[in-house]
Coordinates of C-alpha atoms in Angstrom, one line a residue:
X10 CA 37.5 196.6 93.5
X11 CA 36.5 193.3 94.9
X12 CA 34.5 193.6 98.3
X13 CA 35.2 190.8 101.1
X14 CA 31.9 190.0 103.1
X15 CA 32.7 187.9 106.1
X16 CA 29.8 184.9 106.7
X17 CA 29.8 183.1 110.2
X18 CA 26.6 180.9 109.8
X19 CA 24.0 180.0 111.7
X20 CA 25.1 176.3 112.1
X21 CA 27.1 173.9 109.3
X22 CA 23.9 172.6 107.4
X23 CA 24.1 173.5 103.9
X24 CA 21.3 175.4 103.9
X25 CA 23.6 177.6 106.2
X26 CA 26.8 177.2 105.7
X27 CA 27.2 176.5 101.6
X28 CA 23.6 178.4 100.3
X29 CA 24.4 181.8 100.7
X30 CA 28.4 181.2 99.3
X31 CA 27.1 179.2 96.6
X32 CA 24.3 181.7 95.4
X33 CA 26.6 185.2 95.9
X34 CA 30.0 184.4 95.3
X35 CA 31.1 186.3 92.2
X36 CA 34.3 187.6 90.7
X37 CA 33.8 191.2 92.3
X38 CA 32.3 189.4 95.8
X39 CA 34.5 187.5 98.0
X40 CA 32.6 185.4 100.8
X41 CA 34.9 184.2 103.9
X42 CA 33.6 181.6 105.9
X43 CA 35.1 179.7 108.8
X44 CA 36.5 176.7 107.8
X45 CA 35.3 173.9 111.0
X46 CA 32.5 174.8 112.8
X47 CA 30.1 172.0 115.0
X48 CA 28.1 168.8 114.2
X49 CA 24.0 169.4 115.5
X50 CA 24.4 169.1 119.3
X51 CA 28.1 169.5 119.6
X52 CA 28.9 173.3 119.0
X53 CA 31.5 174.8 117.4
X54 CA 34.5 176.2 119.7
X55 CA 33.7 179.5 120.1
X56 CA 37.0 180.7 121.1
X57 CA 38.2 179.6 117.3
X58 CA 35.2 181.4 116.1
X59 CA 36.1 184.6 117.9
X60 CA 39.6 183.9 116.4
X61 CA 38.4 183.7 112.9
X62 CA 36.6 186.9 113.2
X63 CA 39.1 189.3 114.1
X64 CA 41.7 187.6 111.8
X65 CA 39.4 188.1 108.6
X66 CA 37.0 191.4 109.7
X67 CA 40.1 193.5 110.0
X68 CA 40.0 194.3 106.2
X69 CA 36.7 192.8 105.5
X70 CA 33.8 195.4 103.9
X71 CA 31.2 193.4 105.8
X72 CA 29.9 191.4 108.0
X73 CA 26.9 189.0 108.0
X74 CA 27.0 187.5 111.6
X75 CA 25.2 184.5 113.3
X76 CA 25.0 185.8 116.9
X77 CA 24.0 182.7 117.7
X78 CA 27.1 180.8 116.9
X79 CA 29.5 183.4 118.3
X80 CA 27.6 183.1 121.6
X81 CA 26.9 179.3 121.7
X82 CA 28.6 177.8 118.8
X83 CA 25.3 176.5 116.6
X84 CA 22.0 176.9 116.5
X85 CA 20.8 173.5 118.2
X86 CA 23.6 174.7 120.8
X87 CA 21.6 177.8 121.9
X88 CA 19.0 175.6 123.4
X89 CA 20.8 173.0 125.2
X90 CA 24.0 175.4 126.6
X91 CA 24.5 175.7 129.8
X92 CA 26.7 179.7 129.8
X93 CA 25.3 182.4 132.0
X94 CA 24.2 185.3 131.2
X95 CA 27.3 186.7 132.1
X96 CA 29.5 184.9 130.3
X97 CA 27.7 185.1 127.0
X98 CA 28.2 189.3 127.4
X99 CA 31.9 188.7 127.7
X100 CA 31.4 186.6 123.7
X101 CA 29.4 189.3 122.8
X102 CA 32.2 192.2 123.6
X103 CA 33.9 190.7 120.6
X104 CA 31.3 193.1 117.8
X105 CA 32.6 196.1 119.8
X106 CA 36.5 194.8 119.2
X107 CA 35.5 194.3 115.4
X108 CA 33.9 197.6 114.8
X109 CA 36.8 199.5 116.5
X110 CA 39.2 197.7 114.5
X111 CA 37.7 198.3 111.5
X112 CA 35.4 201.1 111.8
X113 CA 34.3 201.1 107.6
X114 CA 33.0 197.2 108.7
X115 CA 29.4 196.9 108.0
X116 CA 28.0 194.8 110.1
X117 CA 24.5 192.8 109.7
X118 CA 23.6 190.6 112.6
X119 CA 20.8 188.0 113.0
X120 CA 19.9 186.0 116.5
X121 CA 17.4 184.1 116.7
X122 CA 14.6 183.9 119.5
X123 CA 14.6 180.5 120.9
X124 CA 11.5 178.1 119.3
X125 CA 9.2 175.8 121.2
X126 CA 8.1 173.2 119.5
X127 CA 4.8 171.7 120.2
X128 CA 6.0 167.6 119.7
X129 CA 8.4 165.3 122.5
X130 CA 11.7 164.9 120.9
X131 CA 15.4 165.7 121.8
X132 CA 16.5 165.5 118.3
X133 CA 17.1 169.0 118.3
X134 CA 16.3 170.2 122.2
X135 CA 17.5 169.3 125.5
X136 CA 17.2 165.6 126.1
X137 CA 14.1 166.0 128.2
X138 CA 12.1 167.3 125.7
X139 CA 11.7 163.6 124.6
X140 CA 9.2 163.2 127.7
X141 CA 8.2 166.7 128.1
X142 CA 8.5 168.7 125.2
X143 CA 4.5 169.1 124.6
X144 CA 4.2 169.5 128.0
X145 CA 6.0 172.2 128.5
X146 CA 4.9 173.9 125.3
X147 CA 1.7 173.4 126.3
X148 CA 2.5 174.8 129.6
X149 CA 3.5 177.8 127.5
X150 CA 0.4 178.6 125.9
X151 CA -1.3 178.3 128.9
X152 CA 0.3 180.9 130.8
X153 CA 0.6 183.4 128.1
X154 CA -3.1 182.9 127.5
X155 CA -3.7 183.1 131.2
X156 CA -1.6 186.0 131.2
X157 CA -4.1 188.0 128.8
X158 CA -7.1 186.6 130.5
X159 CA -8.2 184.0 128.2
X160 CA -7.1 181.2 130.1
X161 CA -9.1 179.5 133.0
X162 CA -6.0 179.0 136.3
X163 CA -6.9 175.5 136.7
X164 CA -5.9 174.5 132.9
X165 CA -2.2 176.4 134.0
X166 CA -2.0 174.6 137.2
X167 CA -3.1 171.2 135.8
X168 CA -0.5 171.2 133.4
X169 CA 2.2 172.3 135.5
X170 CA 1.3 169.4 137.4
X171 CA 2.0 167.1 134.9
X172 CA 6.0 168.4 133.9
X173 CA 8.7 168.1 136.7
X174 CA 9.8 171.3 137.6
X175 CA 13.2 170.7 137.6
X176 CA 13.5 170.3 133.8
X177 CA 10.9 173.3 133.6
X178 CA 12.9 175.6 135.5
X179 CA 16.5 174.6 133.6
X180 CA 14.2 175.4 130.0
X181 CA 12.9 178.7 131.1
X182 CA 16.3 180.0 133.0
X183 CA 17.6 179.2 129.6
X184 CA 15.3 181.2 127.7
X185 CA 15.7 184.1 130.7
X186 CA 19.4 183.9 129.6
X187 CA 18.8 184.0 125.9
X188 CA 16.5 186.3 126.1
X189 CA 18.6 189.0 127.8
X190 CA 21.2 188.2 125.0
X191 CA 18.5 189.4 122.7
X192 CA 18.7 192.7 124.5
X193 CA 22.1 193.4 124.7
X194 CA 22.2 193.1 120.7
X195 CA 19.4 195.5 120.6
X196 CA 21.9 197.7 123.1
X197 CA 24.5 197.2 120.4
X198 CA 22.7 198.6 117.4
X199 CA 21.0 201.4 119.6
X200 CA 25.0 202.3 120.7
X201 CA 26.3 202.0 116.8
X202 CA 28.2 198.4 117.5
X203 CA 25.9 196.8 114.8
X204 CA 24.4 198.4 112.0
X205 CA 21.2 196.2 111.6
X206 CA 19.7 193.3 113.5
X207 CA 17.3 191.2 112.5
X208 CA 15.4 188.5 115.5
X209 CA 13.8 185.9 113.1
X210 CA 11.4 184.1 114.7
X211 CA 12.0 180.5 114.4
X212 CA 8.9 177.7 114.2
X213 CA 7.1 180.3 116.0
X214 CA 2.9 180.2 117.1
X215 CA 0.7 183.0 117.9
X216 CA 0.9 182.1 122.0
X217 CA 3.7 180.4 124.6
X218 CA 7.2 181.1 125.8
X219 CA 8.0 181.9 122.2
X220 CA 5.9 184.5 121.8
X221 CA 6.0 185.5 125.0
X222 CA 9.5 186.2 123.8
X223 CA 9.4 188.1 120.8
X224 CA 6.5 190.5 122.8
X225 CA 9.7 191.3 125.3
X226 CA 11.6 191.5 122.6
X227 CA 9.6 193.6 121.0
X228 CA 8.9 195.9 123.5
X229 CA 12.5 196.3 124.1
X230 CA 13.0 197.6 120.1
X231 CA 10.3 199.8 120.4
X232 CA 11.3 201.5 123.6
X233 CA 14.5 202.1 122.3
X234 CA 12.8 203.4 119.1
X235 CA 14.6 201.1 116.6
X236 CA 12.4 199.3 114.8
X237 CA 13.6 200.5 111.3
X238 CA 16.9 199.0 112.4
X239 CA 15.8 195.6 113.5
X240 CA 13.5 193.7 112.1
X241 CA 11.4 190.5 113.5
X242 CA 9.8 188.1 111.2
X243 CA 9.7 184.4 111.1
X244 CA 12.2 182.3 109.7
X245 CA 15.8 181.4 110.3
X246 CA 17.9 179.1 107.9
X247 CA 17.3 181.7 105.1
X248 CA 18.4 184.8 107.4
X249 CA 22.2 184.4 105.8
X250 CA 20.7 184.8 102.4
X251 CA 18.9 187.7 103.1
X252 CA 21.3 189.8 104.7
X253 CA 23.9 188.8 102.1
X254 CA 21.1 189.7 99.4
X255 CA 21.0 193.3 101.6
X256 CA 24.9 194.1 101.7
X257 CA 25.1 193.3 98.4
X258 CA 22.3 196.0 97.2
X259 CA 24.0 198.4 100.1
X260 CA 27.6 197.9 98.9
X261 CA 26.3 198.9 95.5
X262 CA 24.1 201.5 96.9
X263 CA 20.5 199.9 95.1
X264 CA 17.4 199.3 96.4
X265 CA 15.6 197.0 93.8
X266 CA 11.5 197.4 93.3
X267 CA 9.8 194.2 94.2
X268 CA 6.4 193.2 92.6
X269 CA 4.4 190.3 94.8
X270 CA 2.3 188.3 92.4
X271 CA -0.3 186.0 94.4
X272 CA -2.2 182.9 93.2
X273 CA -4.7 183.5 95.7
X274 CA -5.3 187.1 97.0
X275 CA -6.8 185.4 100.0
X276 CA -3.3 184.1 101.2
X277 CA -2.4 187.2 102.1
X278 CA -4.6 186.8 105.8
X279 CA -3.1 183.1 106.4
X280 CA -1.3 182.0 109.2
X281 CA 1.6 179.6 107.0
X282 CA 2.5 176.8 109.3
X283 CA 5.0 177.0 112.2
X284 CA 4.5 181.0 111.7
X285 CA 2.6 183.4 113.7
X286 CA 2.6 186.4 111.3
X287 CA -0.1 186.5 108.5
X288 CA 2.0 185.9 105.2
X289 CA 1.2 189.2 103.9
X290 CA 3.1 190.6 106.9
X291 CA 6.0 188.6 106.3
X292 CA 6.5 189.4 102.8
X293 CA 6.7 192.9 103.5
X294 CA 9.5 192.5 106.5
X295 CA 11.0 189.9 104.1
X296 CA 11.3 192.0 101.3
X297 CA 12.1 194.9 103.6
X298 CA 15.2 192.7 105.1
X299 CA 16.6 192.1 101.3
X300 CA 17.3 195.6 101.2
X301 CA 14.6 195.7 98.9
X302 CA 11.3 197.6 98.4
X303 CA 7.7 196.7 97.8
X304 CA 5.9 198.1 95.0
X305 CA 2.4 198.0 93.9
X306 CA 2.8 197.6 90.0
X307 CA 4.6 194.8 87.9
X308 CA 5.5 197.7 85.0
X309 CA 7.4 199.6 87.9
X310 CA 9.1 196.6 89.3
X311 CA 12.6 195.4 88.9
X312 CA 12.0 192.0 90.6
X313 CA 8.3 189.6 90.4
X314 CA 7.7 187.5 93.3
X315 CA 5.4 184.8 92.9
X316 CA 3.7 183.3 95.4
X317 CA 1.9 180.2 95.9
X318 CA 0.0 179.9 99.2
X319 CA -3.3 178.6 99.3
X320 CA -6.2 180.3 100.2
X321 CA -6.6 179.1 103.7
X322 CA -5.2 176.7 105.8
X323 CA -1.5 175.0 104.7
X324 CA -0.8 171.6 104.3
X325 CA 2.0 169.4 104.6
X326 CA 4.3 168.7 101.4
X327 CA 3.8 165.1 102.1
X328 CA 0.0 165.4 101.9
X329 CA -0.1 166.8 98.4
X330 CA -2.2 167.2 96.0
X331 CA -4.2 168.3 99.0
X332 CA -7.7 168.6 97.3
X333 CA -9.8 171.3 99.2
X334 CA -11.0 174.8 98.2
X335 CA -8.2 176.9 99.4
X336 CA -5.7 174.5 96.9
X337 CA -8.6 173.5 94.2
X338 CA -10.5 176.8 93.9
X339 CA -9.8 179.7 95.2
X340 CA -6.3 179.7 94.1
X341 CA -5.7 180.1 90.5
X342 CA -2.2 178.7 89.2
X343 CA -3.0 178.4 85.3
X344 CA -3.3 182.1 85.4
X345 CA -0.2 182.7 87.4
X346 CA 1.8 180.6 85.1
X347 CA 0.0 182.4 82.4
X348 CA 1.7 185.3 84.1
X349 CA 4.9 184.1 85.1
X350 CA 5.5 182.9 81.1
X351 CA 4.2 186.6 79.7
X352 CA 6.4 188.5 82.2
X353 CA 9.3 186.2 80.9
X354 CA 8.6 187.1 77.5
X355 CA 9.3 189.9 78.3
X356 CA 12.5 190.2 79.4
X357 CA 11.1 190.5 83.3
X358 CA 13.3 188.3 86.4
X359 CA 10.4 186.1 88.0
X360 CA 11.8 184.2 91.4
X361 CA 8.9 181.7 92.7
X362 CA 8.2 181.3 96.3
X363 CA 6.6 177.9 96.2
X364 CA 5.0 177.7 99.5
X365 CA 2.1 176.2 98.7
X366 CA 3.1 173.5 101.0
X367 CA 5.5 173.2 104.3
X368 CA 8.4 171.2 104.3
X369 CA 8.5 170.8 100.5
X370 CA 7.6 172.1 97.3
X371 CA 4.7 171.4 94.7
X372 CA 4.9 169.1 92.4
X373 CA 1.9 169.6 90.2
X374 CA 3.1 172.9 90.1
X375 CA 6.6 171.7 88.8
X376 CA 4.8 170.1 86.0
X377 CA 3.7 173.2 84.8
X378 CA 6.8 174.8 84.8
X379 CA 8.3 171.9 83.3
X380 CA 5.8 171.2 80.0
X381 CA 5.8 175.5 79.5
X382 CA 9.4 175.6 79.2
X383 CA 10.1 177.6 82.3
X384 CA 12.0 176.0 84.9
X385 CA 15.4 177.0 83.2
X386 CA 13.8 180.4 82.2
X387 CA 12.7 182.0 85.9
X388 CA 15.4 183.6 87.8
X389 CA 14.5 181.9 91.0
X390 CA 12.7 179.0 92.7
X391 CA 12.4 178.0 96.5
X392 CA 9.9 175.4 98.3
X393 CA 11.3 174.0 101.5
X394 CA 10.8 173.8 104.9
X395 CA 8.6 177.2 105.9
X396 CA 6.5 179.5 104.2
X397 CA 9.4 181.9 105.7
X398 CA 12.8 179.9 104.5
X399 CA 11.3 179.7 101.0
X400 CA 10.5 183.6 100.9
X401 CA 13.9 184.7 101.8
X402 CA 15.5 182.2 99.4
X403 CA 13.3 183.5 96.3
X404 CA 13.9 187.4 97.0
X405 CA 17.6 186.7 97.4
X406 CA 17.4 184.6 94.1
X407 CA 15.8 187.4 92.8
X408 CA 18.2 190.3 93.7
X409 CA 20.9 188.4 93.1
X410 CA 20.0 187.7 89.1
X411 CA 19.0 191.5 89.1
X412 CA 22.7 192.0 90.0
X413 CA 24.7 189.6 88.3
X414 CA 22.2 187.9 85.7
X415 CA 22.0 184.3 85.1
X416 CA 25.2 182.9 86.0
X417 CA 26.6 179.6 85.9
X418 CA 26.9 179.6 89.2
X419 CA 23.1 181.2 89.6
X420 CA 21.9 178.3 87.4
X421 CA 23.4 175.6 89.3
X422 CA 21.9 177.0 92.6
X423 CA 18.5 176.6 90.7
X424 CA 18.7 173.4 89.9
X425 CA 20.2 172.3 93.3
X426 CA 16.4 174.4 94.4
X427 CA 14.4 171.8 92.2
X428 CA 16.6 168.7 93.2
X429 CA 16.1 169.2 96.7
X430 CA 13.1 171.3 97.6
X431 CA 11.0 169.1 95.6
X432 CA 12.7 166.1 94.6
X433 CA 13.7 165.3 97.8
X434 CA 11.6 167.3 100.2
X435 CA 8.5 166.1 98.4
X436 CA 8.8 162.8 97.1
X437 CA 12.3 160.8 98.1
X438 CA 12.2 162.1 102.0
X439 CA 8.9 160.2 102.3
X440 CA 10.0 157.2 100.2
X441 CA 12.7 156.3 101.9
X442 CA 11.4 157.1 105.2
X443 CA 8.8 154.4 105.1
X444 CA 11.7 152.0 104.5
X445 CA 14.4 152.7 106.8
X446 CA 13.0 149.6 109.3
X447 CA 14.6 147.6 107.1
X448 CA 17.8 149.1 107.9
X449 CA 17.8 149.1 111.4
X450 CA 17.3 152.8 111.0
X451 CA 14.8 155.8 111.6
X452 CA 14.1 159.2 110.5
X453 CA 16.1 160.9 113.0
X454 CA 19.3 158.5 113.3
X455 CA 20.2 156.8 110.2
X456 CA 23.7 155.9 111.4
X457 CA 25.5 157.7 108.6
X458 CA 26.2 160.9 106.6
X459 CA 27.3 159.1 103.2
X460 CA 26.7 155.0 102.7
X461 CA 23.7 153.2 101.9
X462 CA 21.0 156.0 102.4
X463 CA 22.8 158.8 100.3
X464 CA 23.5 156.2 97.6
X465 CA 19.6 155.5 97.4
X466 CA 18.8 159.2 97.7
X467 CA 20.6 159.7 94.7
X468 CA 19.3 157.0 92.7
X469 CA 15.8 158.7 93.6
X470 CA 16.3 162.0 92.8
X471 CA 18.1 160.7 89.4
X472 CA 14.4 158.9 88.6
X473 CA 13.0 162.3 90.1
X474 CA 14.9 164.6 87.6
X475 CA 14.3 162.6 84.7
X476 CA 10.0 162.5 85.2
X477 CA 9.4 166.0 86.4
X478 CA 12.8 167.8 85.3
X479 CA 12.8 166.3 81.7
X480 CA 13.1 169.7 79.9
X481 CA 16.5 170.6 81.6
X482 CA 17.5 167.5 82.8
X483 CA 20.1 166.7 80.1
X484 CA 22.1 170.0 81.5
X485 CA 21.8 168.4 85.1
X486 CA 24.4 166.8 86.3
X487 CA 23.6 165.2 90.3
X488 CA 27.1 164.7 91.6
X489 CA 26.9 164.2 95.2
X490 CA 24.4 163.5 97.9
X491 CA 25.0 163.2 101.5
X492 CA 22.9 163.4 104.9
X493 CA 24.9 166.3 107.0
X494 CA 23.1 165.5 110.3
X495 CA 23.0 161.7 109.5
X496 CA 19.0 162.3 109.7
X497 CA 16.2 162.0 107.3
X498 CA 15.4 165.9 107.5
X499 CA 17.7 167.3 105.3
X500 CA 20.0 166.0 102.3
X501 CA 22.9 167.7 101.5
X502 CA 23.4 167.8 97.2
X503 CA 26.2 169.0 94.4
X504 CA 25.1 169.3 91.1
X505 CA 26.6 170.7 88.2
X506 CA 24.4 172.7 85.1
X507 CA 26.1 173.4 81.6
X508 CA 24.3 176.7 81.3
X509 CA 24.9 178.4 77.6
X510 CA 23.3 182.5 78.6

């Protein structure tokens, strides 16, 4: 019988809203998503959202559920609204009216704790974090260093001197408010509401409010002795993915084996940019989140992750090839390609979390895969933005093949990985960056979501595809490109593969 999952996204980016439809949508699995939601700053209506939820849950098998934009309509929305903590509860009552609807719903939740980026901008925070954003991050390390005694009081009062308070207080009443939405959810799974939670923690560092966060958060889970029902880990955009990778392996009552295959042993200890957890760590809750489980032996696995960290410190994508000894020597990618074509031969699924790089995929390392043969013959590939969004998108490429095999659709998804985590993320992003003076534009207004950037984009990743994609290109077909938040950040892209199984 064909199962209805219900999605309600974290926002409308693709990577959000069309990813997780496009990669698990199959004859026996039917994905409902909301059809309007918001655009970046503006959230969606919420009272719609609520609407849309008990309309479609009432006969649904599952749920996977964006607290975020049931509460504030968006992502970008949680940290600019302006609700009360009171208010948001009243949004949140909604789970309790779904489960007691339809008590067989299964629902998977995810919220995110609030980031703090360490740059000035108010692309995607309040509009004072254009003159005060590393201030106040700053001003966030400071105190939760001075809070454990390893930071002097003059550095915290200097720096508070420097940010007006006003805007100081309004950002950390907001993340008081957040914050004590991040407990009630814990409340909800603890009283039965919600089945799992996971708190990703997104662009997170070791110290500041962000942190401070998750340790209250934290705290919280522990006290209430649930940390086998919720999970926190970095990452965000990839959460949907996961969750839907883990309903799927619940609804079918499997746990698939997952073998972790390492270029460099050594990236196990490293901190991946924007990430506070060692990427070791992550793997583990990553895996874990899937509905998956770890195991220490290839022979015994059902799924082969492989992973492309450096040794030590990450670079950006933009940077590449980044020529040091973490990149260079101490992490060995002839033999893992040597290992990812054996393990093909025979007959094993290989996904590839290419996070050798942030904010982009490798492209020597797409060479490789292109002059063996093997782009068309792994089950998965994944290299954008974090170390985290590519992890979750590999696993749930992975358990998805395990489950369905190499679909059209699965195919197409693949391709779409090497178009856009590389082709774009990697080389066109940068290209057309350095050029958008000449259009009266820049990287985060470009004054458009289709016209005269998208049409270039294309053009790009068509020269792209045909260099470094050359032994499946002829299957490719690049149908559409668009900018969703008419930015330089992300690129929306439809492509078509004629995939014979």
């Amino acid at each position: 019988m064909k199962k209805k999952i219900v999605l309600l996204p974290l926002d409308e980016r693709p990577c959000n809203y069309i990813f997780p439809n496009r990669l698990f949508a199959h004859d026996d699995i039917d994905i409902v998503l909301p059809k309007s939601l918001g655009n970046k700053k503006q959230p969606a209506d919420v009272g719609k959202i609520a609407e849309f939820l008990k309309t479609e849950c009432r006969n649904a098998d599952g749920l996977v559920l964006s607290v975020d934009m049931m509460l504030y309509g968006g992502l970008i929305p949680s940290r600019i609204h302006y609700a009360q903590a009171d208010e948001l509860k009243e949004l949140a009552a909604l789970v309790k009216t779904l489960k007691k609807e339809n008590p067989r719903l299964l629902i998977y939740a995810f919220q995110v704790i609030m980031r703090c980026p360490d740059y000035s901008s108010d692309d995607e925070e309040p509009d004072y974090y254009e003159t005060y954003g590393k201030m106040i991050h700053k001003a966030g390390d400071v105190i939760h260093r001075n809070r454990l005694g390893i930071c002097d009081g003059e550095d915290l009062k200097n720096i508070l001197s420097q940010i007006d308070r006003e805007k100081l207080n309004d950002y950390v009443s907001r993340r008081e408010c957040n914050r004590e939405c991040n407990y009630l959810m814990i409340d909800y799974v603890k009283q039965g509401w919600l089945d799992s939670l996971v708190i990703p923690q997104d662009d997170s560092a070791a110290y500041g409010y962000a942190a401070m966060d998750q340790e209250a958060v934290r705290i919280k889970i522990a006290e209430e002795g649930l940390m086998d029902r919720i999970l926190m880990y970095p990452g965000a955009d990839e959460v949907a993915m996961t969750l839907l990778s883990r309903m799927v392996n619940t609804i079918y009552k499997k746990k698939p084996k997952v073998y972790v295959k390492y270029a460099s042993e050594a990236s196990k200890a490293i901190l991946p940019l924007y990430e506070g957890n060692s990427l070791e760590t992550t793997i583990k809750y990553q895996i874990l989140s899937a509905g998956c489980q770890l195991t220490d032996s290839y022979e015994n696995s059902d799924i082969i992750l492989a992973v492309t960290a450096p040794s030590d410190k990450m670079s950006e994508a933009e940077a590449q090839p980044f020529i040091s000894k973490g990149y260079c020597v101490e992490r060995n990618i002839p033999e893992l390609i040597d290992f990812i074509k054996t393990r093909i031969a025979e007959g094993r699924i290989v996904t590839i979390a290419d996070n050798a790089y942030a904010n982009g995929g490798e492209l020597q390392l797409i060479q490789l895969l292109n002059q063996n043969r093997l782009l068309d013959k792994v089950a998965g590939y994944a290299g954008w933005n974090t170390s985290a969004n590519t992890l979750g998108t590999a696993i749930a490429e992975g358990v998805d093949c395990w489950h369905y095999g190499k679909t059209a659709g699965h195919m197409r998804f693949l391709a779409e990985r090497y178009i856009e985590d590389v082709g774009y993320c990697s080389v066109v992003r940068k290209n057309i960056t350095s050029d958008l003076y000449k259009y009266g534009m820049n990287y985060f207004d470009i004054k458009e979501r289709d016209g005269v950037i998208s049409k270039r984009v294309k053009e790009e990743l068509q020269l792209y595809m045909e260099s470094y994609l050359s032994s499946i290109n002829a299957a490719i077909s690049l149908d559409k490109v668009w900018m969703p938040w008419s930015r330089m950040f992300e690129v929306g892209i439809d492509a078509s593969y004629s995939y014979n199984q």
